C-alpha cells in the first residue's frame, strides 16, 4: 500500500468542504476561544505596561552636595538621561516646594533659611518602567557632586507590589482560561468526529488502516486550528487598530500601546501555533477514541 | 473447480452479549473459486457468519481460517490487509452519505493507494456495469433503494477481490436487475473470485444451481451441491 | 369494496433538482379500504409516489388529494395530523438507532399522546404479531436485517392507521416470514386500513391477487385489478 | 392530541441517559464555560475589594487647633471611630515623625520648636474601603477642637483612579468572555442536536409536531445548563474554601475574602440561571435550524 501524504491534505480539504456546517462550527469555536485567550493576554500585557508607564511618571531627584556646581550637574544629568526633561532646582525653589507639600504643618518652616536645603537636579521620565527608572537612577549617581538619588520610591514600591500581585492574579486567570479553551475546543472537535463515526467505521470495514482513516482528521484539525488562530490574530489586530488611538488619547501614553507591544510576534505565533497544536491534539484524541474501538 | 480452502470453519460459535447463540457449532469449508449460496430464515445467522469472515465480529469459540490465516487470533494491524482482499455487499449497504456514488465506489481503491487516474477508470467501468453511470455524481440518499444496493455491489466488485461476500445483494432489486447483478457476480466468479451470497430468494437458488448452505437458528442444517435438497421443503 | 377515494393523483409530476422526472403525469385513485400493489423496476418512482402521499416530498405539479385534502398546498402545521393517520414502512426502515425495538414501535403512539400504559400494551401485541416479542429490549443495530424490517412493519401497524404505505416491506424476509407479514397487512386491510404496498416480488403479486399499479420511468404503465396483465411479460 | 408536559421531562432525561457521551460533553462544556466566567467574576470582584482594602490601610489624622484638649479629642475620636485604634500625637511626636519623613531634607528642621506643629489624633482603620474612609473622615470633623481632617488622600486618590480603570478593563474583558462562553456553549449544543438530526427527521415522518420534537431538547438544554451551572458554583465554592484561608494569610485581610463576598448569592444565581438560559436558547436555536427545514 502506497501512502500519499498529499492525498491526506486533499481528503481533509474535501471533508471540510463536504461538511461546511461542522467546519464552520469548529473554526468558529477555535476562533472565539483563541481570540478570547489572545485578547486576555494582550490586555494583561498592555494593562501591565500601561500601569507601569502611568505609575512610572517618574521624577528622579539628584540631591547635590553643598559644594556642587548646579548648572554643571544639570548638564551632566541631561547627558546621562539621554534627552529627557531636566530641571535644576536651587535651594530656594526646594524650600518653596517643601512648604507647599507640608500643608497644615508648613508652619514649622517659618524663618528657616533656604540654605539648609541641598540643591538638586530633577529628571522627568514619563512613561518609563520601574526597571528603567531604577537603571536611570543608578546612572544618575554619576552626576558630579551627586549626594543622593531619589525616585518617588515609597509610591513606586507600593505600585510595584500591586503590579506583581495583579500579574499573578492575571496569570492564574489566564491559565484557567487557556485550559478552559483547550477543553472547549477539544470537546467541539470531538463532537465533529463523533458525527462522522459511521464514516470511520465504514472505511475501516472496506479495509482502511487506522492511519489512513486518522490522517485526514489530523490534517483537518491542524488546518482548522491555523484558520481559527489566523482569524483570532486578524481580529486582535483589527481591534487594536480601532481602539489603540482612542485609548492612547484617554491615557496619555502611546508607546506601550504600539501594535508590536500589544500584539507582539510571540503572541501571534502562540495563537496560530497554539491553534494548530490544539486542533491536532483534539482531533487525535477524538479519532483515537473511535478507532480504538473493536 | 475448488481444491484449496479459502474459508474454513471448525465448530465456530458466536454469541452476542445477552443472546442465545447466533452461530452454533458451524463447520464448513469454502474452496478457492467456489460460488456458494447461504440461506436460512430471518435471524438464522447468515450475516453473522459473513461478519466473522471479514473480522467485523470475533468468534466466541472455534477455529476460523480465512486465506489460511486463523482470524480468531488475528492482530488488529493484520485486519486491514485481509479486508482489502475481500469485497463485501452489506445488507444495509453502508454507503457514505456525504460522498457521491463515484466517491463511495472509489473508497476500496483509495484505501489501497491506487493512483487517482486508475481509480477513476475502474470506478467508471464498474458503475456502467451496474447501470449507474448517470448517477455517478449523486449522493446515496438521493438514490432509490435499488440504486443504492447496486452502488453497494459496485463497491464490492471494484477491487476485483479474491473473496466476495454479498449479503442479500438483490433484496431491493426487480427481477431483471436481480439477474443483471447476479450475472455480474457470476462473471467475477468466472474470473476467479470466490463468492458467498446470502439470500432468501428461492428463485435465485433455483436459477443458479450452486452449492447451498442452509442455516437455521445458527446451525448448518444442510450443505448441498445444489438446491435439490431444499426444493422439497 | 371501495367507493370513496382516499388518495387521488391528477397529472402529478415530481422532478428532483437536476434530474429527469421521477414521476410523470401520474393519474390514479386509491379507494377507501383498497389493497393495491405498486410495482416497477428499480428507480421507477415507487418510493417517490409514496413520499408524495405522506408529504415527505412536495409534488412539482399536478393535484394530489389525500383524505380529500389537497396536499400540494398543505400548510406545515397540517402535515403532522395527516401523517398520524398514515402508517409507513420505509424501504430503509428508518429506525431510531438509540432506542430499543419497543421504544421505536411506541413512537407513533407517543406522538399521539397516548397514555404510557396503553402504549405498552399495544406495542407488546404488535411485536408478538411480527415474532419479535423476545427482541423488545434490543437496539435495532443488534438485529438481523429481517428483524429490523419487521420492526418497521410493526411501527407502521401499531397505530391502526387509516392508510398503510409499505415500501418493499418483505425485501429482507425469507418466504415464510414474508407470508406472515403479508398476512398481517391483509388482516389490517380486513379491519378497514387502506393499503399500498410497493414491491418487486412477483411471487407476492401472484399469491395475492390484488390490483397492481405498474410504474416505469415515472409513468403509470398499467393499472389492473390483478396481476394478469404483467404475467405475460 | 394530548400534550403531556411531564412526558417531555421524561423524554429529555431518557435522551440524556441514551447519549451519555453527548450529555457529558454538553454538561462539561457548560461547566467549564460557566466556571471560567464565574471565576473571572469572582476574582474581579475579590481583587477589587482586596485592592480597596489594602490601599485603604487608612490612617486618618485629625489636626487640632492650638487651644484644643488632646486627651479629650482622642476620647471623642475613639467614640466616633467606633472602637478603632486611636492614638494621640502631641507636637513633639509630630516633629519627630516629620523629621523621619523628610530624609535628606530634615536639616531644615534643625532648631525648630515643636510648638509650631499642631497636635493631632490619629485613627487607624485597616481594611476599610475608600468610601468608608471618606465617611469616617467626615464624621471625625466633629471631634472637639478639630481644625482639619486628613486621610492619606494623594495616594488614595491615585489608587482610586487605578481601581476605576482596572474595573473598566476587567468588565470589558468579562463581557468578551461571557459572549465567548455563550458562543462556544451554543456551538456545542448545536453539534449535539446535529448528531441527532436523523432522529428529528424520523419523528417528524411518523407524525410528530415541531413542538413535540422540540420540547425535550429544550428541557434537555435547561437541565444541562442547570447542571453545568451547579457544578460551576460547587467548583467555585470548593476553590474558595481551598484558597481563601491562604490568601487571607498572605494578604493580611480576611473580611473581603469571606465566602458571601467572593461567591455572593447573585453570582450563584447568575451562573445557574445563566446556564439554564444559555442551554435553553442554544437548544432552541439548534433545534429550530433542523425543524424549519422542509
Ligand atoms: N431525493 C432525491 N433527490 C434526487 N433524486 C432522487 C431522490 N429520490 C429519488 N430520486 C431519483 O428518482 C428516481 C425514482 O426514485 P424512487 O426512489 O422513487 O424509485 P423506486 O421506484 O422506489 O426504486 P427502487 O425500487 O429501487 O426503490 C430515481 O432515479 C432516483 O435516483
Ligand atoms: N450486534 C448484535 N448484537 C446482538 N445480537 C445480534 C447482533 N447481530 C445479530 N444479532 C442477533 O443474532 C441473530 C442472527 O442475526 P443475523 O444478522 O446473523 O441473521 P441473518 O441470518 O442475517 O438474518 P436476516 O435474514 O434477517 O438478515 C439474530 O437473532 C440477531 O438478533
Ligand atoms: Mg442478515
Ligand atoms: Mg424505492
JSON list of N, CA, C and O and ligand atoms in Angstrom, two decimals, chain B residues 15-17 19-23 39-49 51 57 91 167-168 198 200 215 218, chain C residues 135 138-139 141-148 150 172-174, ligand 2:
[
{"chain": "B", "resi": 15, "resn": "UNK", "atom": "N", "xyz": [-21.75, -15.86, 20.02]},
{"chain": "B", "resi": 15, "resn": "UNK", "atom": "CA", "xyz": [-22.81, -15.49, 20.95]},
{"chain": "B", "resi": 15, "resn": "UNK", "atom": "C", "xyz": [-22.68, -14.00, 21.22]},
{"chain": "B", "resi": 15, "resn": "UNK", "atom": "O", "xyz": [-21.66, -13.54, 21.73]},
{"chain": "B", "resi": 16, "resn": "UNK", "atom": "N", "xyz": [-23.71, -13.25, 20.86]},
{"chain": "B", "resi": 16, "resn": "UNK", "atom": "CA", "xyz": [-23.70, -11.82, 21.21]},
{"chain": "B", "resi": 16, "resn": "UNK", "atom": "C", "xyz": [-24.07, -11.68, 22.67]},
{"chain": "B", "resi": 16, "resn": "UNK", "atom": "O", "xyz": [-24.80, -12.52, 23.22]},
{"chain": "B", "resi": 17, "resn": "UNK", "atom": "N", "xyz": [-23.60, -10.63, 23.31]},
{"chain": "B", "resi": 17, "resn": "UNK", "atom": "CA", "xyz": [-23.87, -10.43, 24.74]},
{"chain": "B", "resi": 17, "resn": "UNK", "atom": "C", "xyz": [-25.37, -10.50, 24.99]},
{"chain": "B", "resi": 17, "resn": "UNK", "atom": "O", "xyz": [-26.16, -9.85, 24.32]},
{"chain": "B", "resi": 19, "resn": "UNK", "atom": "N", "xyz": [-27.58, -12.89, 24.50]},
{"chain": "B", "resi": 19, "resn": "UNK", "atom": "CA", "xyz": [-28.40, -13.53, 23.47]},
{"chain": "B", "resi": 19, "resn": "UNK", "atom": "C", "xyz": [-28.14, -15.02, 23.47]},
{"chain": "B", "resi": 19, "resn": "UNK", "atom": "O", "xyz": [-27.11, -15.49, 23.99]},
{"chain": "B", "resi": 20, "resn": "UNK", "atom": "N", "xyz": [-29.04, -15.76, 22.85]},
{"chain": "B", "resi": 20, "resn": "UNK", "atom": "CA", "xyz": [-28.71, -17.14, 22.53]},
{"chain": "B", "resi": 20, "resn": "UNK", "atom": "C", "xyz": [-27.65, -17.12, 21.45]},
{"chain": "B", "resi": 20, "resn": "UNK", "atom": "O", "xyz": [-27.33, -16.07, 20.90]},
{"chain": "B", "resi": 21, "resn": "UNK", "atom": "N", "xyz": [-27.08, -18.28, 21.09]},
{"chain": "B", "resi": 21, "resn": "UNK", "atom": "CA", "xyz": [-26.02, -18.27, 20.08]},
{"chain": "B", "resi": 21, "resn": "UNK", "atom": "C", "xyz": [-26.58, -17.90, 18.71]},
{"chain": "B", "resi": 21, "resn": "UNK", "atom": "O", "xyz": [-27.61, -18.40, 18.30]},
{"chain": "B", "resi": 22, "resn": "UNK", "atom": "N", "xyz": [-25.90, -16.97, 18.02]},
{"chain": "B", "resi": 22, "resn": "UNK", "atom": "CA", "xyz": [-26.29, -16.59, 16.67]},
{"chain": "B", "resi": 22, "resn": "UNK", "atom": "C", "xyz": [-25.70, -17.57, 15.66]},
{"chain": "B", "resi": 22, "resn": "UNK", "atom": "O", "xyz": [-26.18, -17.70, 14.55]},
{"chain": "B", "resi": 23, "resn": "UNK", "atom": "N", "xyz": [-24.63, -18.24, 16.11]},
{"chain": "B", "resi": 23, "resn": "UNK", "atom": "CA", "xyz": [-24.00, -19.26, 15.28]},
{"chain": "B", "resi": 23, "resn": "UNK", "atom": "C", "xyz": [-23.56, -20.36, 16.24]},
{"chain": "B", "resi": 23, "resn": "UNK", "atom": "O", "xyz": [-22.94, -20.08, 17.27]},
{"chain": "B", "resi": 39, "resn": "UNK", "atom": "N", "xyz": [-28.27, -19.65, 2.89]},
{"chain": "B", "resi": 39, "resn": "UNK", "atom": "CA", "xyz": [-29.68, -19.30, 3.04]},
{"chain": "B", "resi": 39, "resn": "UNK", "atom": "C", "xyz": [-30.19, -19.71, 4.42]},
{"chain": "B", "resi": 39, "resn": "UNK", "atom": "O", "xyz": [-29.45, -20.28, 5.22]},
{"chain": "B", "resi": 40, "resn": "UNK", "atom": "N", "xyz": [-31.42, -19.37, 4.69]},
{"chain": "B", "resi": 40, "resn": "UNK", "atom": "CA", "xyz": [-32.00, -19.64, 6.01]},
{"chain": "B", "resi": 40, "resn": "UNK", "atom": "C", "xyz": [-32.92, -18.52, 6.40]},
{"chain": "B", "resi": 40, "resn": "UNK", "atom": "O", "xyz": [-32.81, -17.41, 5.88]},
{"chain": "B", "resi": 41, "resn": "UNK", "atom": "N", "xyz": [-33.81, -18.79, 7.34]},
{"chain": "B", "resi": 41, "resn": "UNK", "atom": "CA", "xyz": [-34.80, -17.77, 7.71]},
{"chain": "B", "resi": 41, "resn": "UNK", "atom": "C", "xyz": [-34.17, -16.54, 8.37]},
{"chain": "B", "resi": 41, "resn": "UNK", "atom": "O", "xyz": [-33.00, -16.55, 8.74]},
{"chain": "B", "resi": 42, "resn": "UNK", "atom": "N", "xyz": [-34.99, -15.52, 8.51]},
{"chain": "B", "resi": 42, "resn": "UNK", "atom": "CA", "xyz": [-34.55, -14.28, 9.14]},
{"chain": "B", "resi": 42, "resn": "UNK", "atom": "C", "xyz": [-34.01, -14.57, 10.54]},
{"chain": "B", "resi": 42, "resn": "UNK", "atom": "O", "xyz": [-34.65, -15.24, 11.34]},
{"chain": "B", "resi": 43, "resn": "UNK", "atom": "N", "xyz": [-32.81, -14.09, 10.82]},
{"chain": "B", "resi": 43, "resn": "UNK", "atom": "CA", "xyz": [-32.21, -14.29, 12.14]},
{"chain": "B", "resi": 43, "resn": "UNK", "atom": "C", "xyz": [-31.48, -15.61, 12.27]},
{"chain": "B", "resi": 43, "resn": "UNK", "atom": "O", "xyz": [-31.05, -15.99, 13.37]},
{"chain": "B", "resi": 44, "resn": "UNK", "atom": "N", "xyz": [-31.26, -16.31, 11.13]},
{"chain": "B", "resi": 44, "resn": "UNK", "atom": "CA", "xyz": [-30.62, -17.62, 11.21]},
{"chain": "B", "resi": 44, "resn": "UNK", "atom": "C", "xyz": [-29.12, -17.51, 11.49]},
{"chain": "B", "resi": 44, "resn": "UNK", "atom": "O", "xyz": [-28.51, -18.47, 11.96]},
{"chain": "B", "resi": 45, "resn": "UNK", "atom": "N", "xyz": [-28.53, -16.39, 11.16]},
{"chain": "B", "resi": 45, "resn": "UNK", "atom": "CA", "xyz": [-27.10, -16.24, 11.41]},
{"chain": "B", "resi": 45, "resn": "UNK", "atom": "C", "xyz": [-26.28, -16.03, 10.16]},
{"chain": "B", "resi": 45, "resn": "UNK", "atom": "O", "xyz": [-25.04, -16.06, 10.20]},
{"chain": "B", "resi": 46, "resn": "UNK", "atom": "N", "xyz": [-26.94, -15.78, 9.03]},
{"chain": "B", "resi": 46, "resn": "UNK", "atom": "CA", "xyz": [-26.21, -15.61, 7.77]},
{"chain": "B", "resi": 46, "resn": "UNK", "atom": "C", "xyz": [-25.27, -14.40, 7.84]},
{"chain": "B", "resi": 46, "resn": "UNK", "atom": "O", "xyz": [-24.07, -14.50, 7.56]},
{"chain": "B", "resi": 47, "resn": "UNK", "atom": "N", "xyz": [-25.82, -13.26, 8.22]},
{"chain": "B", "resi": 47, "resn": "UNK", "atom": "CA", "xyz": [-24.98, -12.06, 8.28]},
{"chain": "B", "resi": 47, "resn": "UNK", "atom": "C", "xyz": [-23.89, -12.23, 9.32]},
{"chain": "B", "resi": 47, "resn": "UNK", "atom": "O", "xyz": [-22.75, -11.77, 9.13]},
{"chain": "B", "resi": 48, "resn": "UNK", "atom": "N", "xyz": [-24.22, -12.88, 10.40]},
{"chain": "B", "resi": 48, "resn": "UNK", "atom": "CA", "xyz": [-23.22, -13.10, 11.44]},
{"chain": "B", "resi": 48, "resn": "UNK", "atom": "C", "xyz": [-22.05, -13.91, 10.89]},
{"chain": "B", "resi": 48, "resn": "UNK", "atom": "O", "xyz": [-20.88, -13.58, 11.13]},
{"chain": "B", "resi": 49, "resn": "UNK", "atom": "N", "xyz": [-22.35, -14.94, 10.13]},
{"chain": "B", "resi": 49, "resn": "UNK", "atom": "CA", "xyz": [-21.28, -15.76, 9.55]},
{"chain": "B", "resi": 49, "resn": "UNK", "atom": "C", "xyz": [-20.39, -14.91, 8.66]},
{"chain": "B", "resi": 49, "resn": "UNK", "atom": "O", "xyz": [-19.15, -14.97, 8.75]},
{"chain": "B", "resi": 51, "resn": "UNK", "atom": "N", "xyz": [-19.96, -11.69, 8.83]},
{"chain": "B", "resi": 51, "resn": "UNK", "atom": "CA", "xyz": [-19.21, -10.74, 9.66]},
{"chain": "B", "resi": 51, "resn": "UNK", "atom": "C", "xyz": [-17.99, -11.40, 10.28]},
{"chain": "B", "resi": 51, "resn": "UNK", "atom": "O", "xyz": [-16.93, -10.77, 10.40]},
{"chain": "B", "resi": 57, "resn": "UNK", "atom": "N", "xyz": [-16.69, -9.07, 13.46]},
{"chain": "B", "resi": 57, "resn": "UNK", "atom": "CA", "xyz": [-17.04, -9.57, 14.79]},
{"chain": "B", "resi": 57, "resn": "UNK", "atom": "C", "xyz": [-16.07, -10.72, 15.09]},
{"chain": "B", "resi": 57, "resn": "UNK", "atom": "O", "xyz": [-15.68, -11.45, 14.20]},
{"chain": "B", "resi": 91, "resn": "UNK", "atom": "N", "xyz": [-25.76, -5.86, 3.93]},
{"chain": "B", "resi": 91, "resn": "UNK", "atom": "CA", "xyz": [-27.22, -5.95, 3.84]},
{"chain": "B", "resi": 91, "resn": "UNK", "atom": "C", "xyz": [-27.85, -4.56, 3.93]},
{"chain": "B", "resi": 91, "resn": "UNK", "atom": "O", "xyz": [-28.85, -4.28, 3.26]},
{"chain": "B", "resi": 167, "resn": "UNK", "atom": "N", "xyz": [-24.32, -9.90, 1.03]},
{"chain": "B", "resi": 167, "resn": "UNK", "atom": "CA", "xyz": [-25.38, -10.18, 1.99]},
{"chain": "B", "resi": 167, "resn": "UNK", "atom": "C", "xyz": [-26.69, -9.63, 1.44]},
{"chain": "B", "resi": 167, "resn": "UNK", "atom": "O", "xyz": [-26.94, -8.44, 1.46]},
{"chain": "B", "resi": 168, "resn": "UNK", "atom": "N", "xyz": [-27.51, -10.54, 0.93]},
{"chain": "B", "resi": 168, "resn": "UNK", "atom": "CA", "xyz": [-28.81, -10.14, 0.37]},
{"chain": "B", "resi": 168, "resn": "UNK", "atom": "C", "xyz": [-28.64, -9.05, -0.69]},
{"chain": "B", "resi": 168, "resn": "UNK", "atom": "O", "xyz": [-29.24, -7.98, -0.60]},
{"chain": "B", "resi": 198, "resn": "UNK", "atom": "N", "xyz": [-25.43, -14.48, 0.57]},
{"chain": "B", "resi": 198, "resn": "UNK", "atom": "CA", "xyz": [-26.51, -14.79, 1.50]},
{"chain": "B", "resi": 198, "resn": "UNK", "atom": "C", "xyz": [-27.80, -14.28, 0.91]},
{"chain": "B", "resi": 198, "resn": "UNK", "atom": "O", "xyz": [-27.87, -13.13, 0.48]},
{"chain": "B", "resi": 200, "resn": "UNK", "atom": "N", "xyz": [-32.43, -14.85, 0.68]},
{"chain": "B", "resi": 200, "resn": "UNK", "atom": "CA", "xyz": [-33.68, -15.56, 0.95]},
{"chain": "B", "resi": 200, "resn": "UNK", "atom": "C", "xyz": [-34.35, -15.96, -0.34]},
{"chain": "B", "resi": 200, "resn": "UNK", "atom": "O", "xyz": [-35.36, -16.66, -0.31]},
{"chain": "B", "resi": 215, "resn": "UNK", "atom": "N", "xyz": [-28.76, -22.39, 6.89]},
{"chain": "B", "resi": 215, "resn": "UNK", "atom": "CA", "xyz": [-28.62, -22.21, 8.34]},
{"chain": "B", "resi": 215, "resn": "UNK", "atom": "C", "xyz": [-30.01, -22.15, 8.95]},
{"chain": "B", "resi": 215, "resn": "UNK", "atom": "O", "xyz": [-30.98, -21.73, 8.31]},
{"chain": "B", "resi": 218, "resn": "UNK", "atom": "N", "xyz": [-28.73, -20.60, 13.74]},
{"chain": "B", "resi": 218, "resn": "UNK", "atom": "CA", "xyz": [-27.30, -20.62, 13.93]},
{"chain": "B", "resi": 218, "resn": "UNK", "atom": "C", "xyz": [-26.62, -21.93, 13.59]},
{"chain": "B", "resi": 218, "resn": "UNK", "atom": "O", "xyz": [-25.39, -22.03, 13.65]},
{"chain": "C", "resi": 135, "resn": "UNK", "atom": "N", "xyz": [-37.31, -9.62, 21.29]},
{"chain": "C", "resi": 135, "resn": "UNK", "atom": "CA", "xyz": [-36.32, -8.60, 20.93]},
{"chain": "C", "resi": 135, "resn": "UNK", "atom": "C", "xyz": [-36.74, -7.20, 21.40]},
{"chain": "C", "resi": 135, "resn": "UNK", "atom": "O", "xyz": [-36.09, -6.22, 21.04]},
{"chain": "C", "resi": 138, "resn": "UNK", "atom": "N", "xyz": [-34.03, -4.94, 22.68]},
{"chain": "C", "resi": 138, "resn": "UNK", "atom": "CA", "xyz": [-32.78, -4.80, 21.92]},
{"chain": "C", "resi": 138, "resn": "UNK", "atom": "C", "xyz": [-32.76, -3.52, 21.11]},
{"chain": "C", "resi": 138, "resn": "UNK", "atom": "O", "xyz": [-33.79, -2.93, 20.83]},
{"chain": "C", "resi": 139, "resn": "UNK", "atom": "N", "xyz": [-31.56, -3.14, 20.68]},
{"chain": "C", "resi": 139, "resn": "UNK", "atom": "CA", "xyz": [-31.44, -1.97, 19.81]},
{"chain": "C", "resi": 139, "resn": "UNK", "atom": "C", "xyz": [-31.41, -2.42, 18.35]},
{"chain": "C", "resi": 139, "resn": "UNK", "atom": "O", "xyz": [-30.89, -3.49, 18.04]},
{"chain": "C", "resi": 141, "resn": "UNK", "atom": "N", "xyz": [-29.64, -1.89, 15.79]},
{"chain": "C", "resi": 141, "resn": "UNK", "atom": "CA", "xyz": [-28.39, -2.31, 15.14]},
{"chain": "C", "resi": 141, "resn": "UNK", "atom": "C", "xyz": [-27.94, -3.68, 15.60]},
{"chain": "C", "resi": 141, "resn": "UNK", "atom": "O", "xyz": [-27.04, -4.26, 15.00]},
{"chain": "C", "resi": 142, "resn": "UNK", "atom": "N", "xyz": [-28.55, -4.22, 16.64]},
{"chain": "C", "resi": 142, "resn": "UNK", "atom": "CA", "xyz": [-28.16, -5.57, 17.04]},
{"chain": "C", "resi": 142, "resn": "UNK", "atom": "C", "xyz": [-29.20, -6.58, 16.56]},
{"chain": "C", "resi": 142, "resn": "UNK", "atom": "O", "xyz": [-29.27, -7.69, 17.06]},
{"chain": "C", "resi": 143, "resn": "UNK", "atom": "N", "xyz": [-30.01, -6.18, 15.57]},
{"chain": "C", "resi": 143, "resn": "UNK", "atom": "CA", "xyz": [-30.96, -7.12, 14.98]},
{"chain": "C", "resi": 143, "resn": "UNK", "atom": "C", "xyz": [-30.50, -7.53, 13.60]},
{"chain": "C", "resi": 143, "resn": "UNK", "atom": "O", "xyz": [-29.75, -6.80, 12.95]},
{"chain": "C", "resi": 144, "resn": "UNK", "atom": "N", "xyz": [-30.98, -8.66, 13.14]},
{"chain": "C", "resi": 144, "resn": "UNK", "atom": "CA", "xyz": [-30.70, -9.04, 11.76]},
{"chain": "C", "resi": 144, "resn": "UNK", "atom": "C", "xyz": [-31.53, -8.16, 10.84]},
{"chain": "C", "resi": 144, "resn": "UNK", "atom": "O", "xyz": [-32.47, -7.48, 11.27]},
{"chain": "C", "resi": 145, "resn": "UNK", "atom": "N", "xyz": [-31.16, -8.13, 9.55]},
{"chain": "C", "resi": 145, "resn": "UNK", "atom": "CA", "xyz": [-31.86, -7.28, 8.59]},
{"chain": "C", "resi": 145, "resn": "UNK", "atom": "C", "xyz": [-33.36, -7.56, 8.58]},
{"chain": "C", "resi": 145, "resn": "UNK", "atom": "O", "xyz": [-34.17, -6.63, 8.58]},
{"chain": "C", "resi": 146, "resn": "UNK", "atom": "N", "xyz": [-33.73, -8.83, 8.58]},
{"chain": "C", "resi": 146, "resn": "UNK", "atom": "CA", "xyz": [-35.14, -9.18, 8.54]},
{"chain": "C", "resi": 146, "resn": "UNK", "atom": "C", "xyz": [-35.86, -8.76, 9.81]},
{"chain": "C", "resi": 146, "resn": "UNK", "atom": "O", "xyz": [-37.02, -8.35, 9.78]},
{"chain": "C", "resi": 147, "resn": "UNK", "atom": "N", "xyz": [-35.16, -8.86, 10.93]},
{"chain": "C", "resi": 147, "resn": "UNK", "atom": "CA", "xyz": [-35.78, -8.43, 12.19]},
{"chain": "C", "resi": 147, "resn": "UNK", "atom": "C", "xyz": [-36.03, -6.93, 12.18]},
{"chain": "C", "resi": 147, "resn": "UNK", "atom": "O", "xyz": [-37.09, -6.46, 12.62]},
{"chain": "C", "resi": 148, "resn": "UNK", "atom": "N", "xyz": [-35.07, -6.18, 11.67]},
{"chain": "C", "resi": 148, "resn": "UNK", "atom": "CA", "xyz": [-35.27, -4.74, 11.57]},
{"chain": "C", "resi": 148, "resn": "UNK", "atom": "C", "xyz": [-36.47, -4.42, 10.70]},
{"chain": "C", "resi": 148, "resn": "UNK", "atom": "O", "xyz": [-37.28, -3.54, 11.00]},
{"chain": "C", "resi": 150, "resn": "UNK", "atom": "N", "xyz": [-39.07, -6.17, 10.22]},
{"chain": "C", "resi": 150, "resn": "UNK", "atom": "CA", "xyz": [-40.32, -6.46, 10.92]},
{"chain": "C", "resi": 150, "resn": "UNK", "atom": "C", "xyz": [-40.61, -5.39, 11.98]},
{"chain": "C", "resi": 150, "resn": "UNK", "atom": "O", "xyz": [-41.77, -5.09, 12.26]},
{"chain": "C", "resi": 172, "resn": "UNK", "atom": "N", "xyz": [-36.22, -8.16, 2.91]},
{"chain": "C", "resi": 172, "resn": "UNK", "atom": "CA", "xyz": [-35.20, -8.83, 3.70]},
{"chain": "C", "resi": 172, "resn": "UNK", "atom": "C", "xyz": [-35.75, -10.05, 4.42]},
{"chain": "C", "resi": 172, "resn": "UNK", "atom": "O", "xyz": [-35.14, -10.54, 5.36]},
{"chain": "C", "resi": 173, "resn": "UNK", "atom": "N", "xyz": [-36.93, -10.52, 3.98]},
{"chain": "C", "resi": 173, "resn": "UNK", "atom": "CA", "xyz": [-37.55, -11.63, 4.70]},
{"chain": "C", "resi": 173, "resn": "UNK", "atom": "C", "xyz": [-37.52, -12.91, 3.89]},
{"chain": "C", "resi": 173, "resn": "UNK", "atom": "O", "xyz": [-37.64, -12.90, 2.66]},
{"chain": "C", "resi": 174, "resn": "UNK", "atom": "N", "xyz": [-37.40, -14.00, 4.61]},
{"chain": "C", "resi": 174, "resn": "UNK", "atom": "CA", "xyz": [-37.48, -15.31, 3.96]},
{"chain": "C", "resi": 174, "resn": "UNK", "atom": "C", "xyz": [-38.93, -15.57, 3.58]},
{"chain": "C", "resi": 174, "resn": "UNK", "atom": "O", "xyz": [-39.84, -14.91, 4.07]},
{"chain": "E", "resi": 2, "resn": "LIG", "atom": "N1", "xyz": [-24.70, -6.93, 17.06]},
{"chain": "E", "resi": 2, "resn": "LIG", "atom": "C1", "xyz": [-25.59, -7.82, 17.56]},
{"chain": "E", "resi": 2, "resn": "LIG", "atom": "N2", "xyz": [-25.86, -7.86, 18.88]},
{"chain": "E", "resi": 2, "resn": "LIG", "atom": "C2", "xyz": [-26.72, -8.73, 19.40]},
{"chain": "E", "resi": 2, "resn": "LIG", "atom": "N3", "xyz": [-27.41, -9.61, 18.68]},
{"chain": "E", "resi": 2, "resn": "LIG", "atom": "C3", "xyz": [-27.18, -9.67, 17.36]},
{"chain": "E", "resi": 2, "resn": "LIG", "atom": "C4", "xyz": [-26.30, -8.76, 16.72]},
{"chain": "E", "resi": 2, "resn": "LIG", "atom": "N4", "xyz": [-26.29, -9.00, 15.39]},
{"chain": "E", "resi": 2, "resn": "LIG", "atom": "C5", "xyz": [-27.16, -10.02, 15.21]},
{"chain": "E", "resi": 2, "resn": "LIG", "atom": "N5", "xyz": [-27.71, -10.42, 16.38]},
{"chain": "E", "resi": 2, "resn": "LIG", "atom": "C6", "xyz": [-28.68, -11.50, 16.55]},
{"chain": "E", "resi": 2, "resn": "LIG", "atom": "O1", "xyz": [-28.14, -12.69, 16.05]},
{"chain": "E", "resi": 2, "resn": "LIG", "atom": "C7", "xyz": [-29.10, -13.41, 15.32]},
{"chain": "E", "resi": 2, "resn": "LIG", "atom": "C8", "xyz": [-28.59, -13.70, 13.92]},
{"chain": "E", "resi": 2, "resn": "LIG", "atom": "O2", "xyz": [-28.51, -12.47, 13.22]},
{"chain": "E", "resi": 2, "resn": "LIG", "atom": "P1", "xyz": [-28.04, -12.36, 11.71]},
{"chain": "E", "resi": 2, "resn": "LIG", "atom": "O3", "xyz": [-27.96, -10.92, 11.37]},
{"chain": "E", "resi": 2, "resn": "LIG", "atom": "O4", "xyz": [-26.82, -13.17, 11.52]},
{"chain": "E", "resi": 2, "resn": "LIG", "atom": "O5", "xyz": [-29.28, -13.04, 10.97]},
{"chain": "E", "resi": 2, "resn": "LIG", "atom": "P2", "xyz": [-29.49, -13.23, 9.41]},
{"chain": "E", "resi": 2, "resn": "LIG", "atom": "O6", "xyz": [-29.48, -14.63, 9.12]},
{"chain": "E", "resi": 2, "resn": "LIG", "atom": "O7", "xyz": [-28.59, -12.34, 8.64]},
{"chain": "E", "resi": 2, "resn": "LIG", "atom": "O8", "xyz": [-30.99, -12.69, 9.30]},
{"chain": "E", "resi": 2, "resn": "LIG", "atom": "P3", "xyz": [-31.66, -11.78, 8.14]},
{"chain": "E", "resi": 2, "resn": "LIG", "atom": "O9", "xyz": [-32.00, -12.68, 7.05]},
{"chain": "E", "resi": 2, "resn": "LIG", "atom": "O10", "xyz": [-32.89, -11.26, 8.85]},
{"chain": "E", "resi": 2, "resn": "LIG", "atom": "O11", "xyz": [-30.69, -10.72, 7.80]},
{"chain": "E", "resi": 2, "resn": "LIG", "atom": "C9", "xyz": [-30.38, -12.62, 15.34]},
{"chain": "E", "resi": 2, "resn": "LIG", "atom": "O12", "xyz": [-31.25, -13.15, 16.30]},
{"chain": "E", "resi": 2, "resn": "LIG", "atom": "C10", "xyz": [-29.94, -11.24, 15.76]},
{"chain": "E", "resi": 2, "resn": "LIG", "atom": "O13", "xyz": [-30.90, -10.62, 16.56]}
]
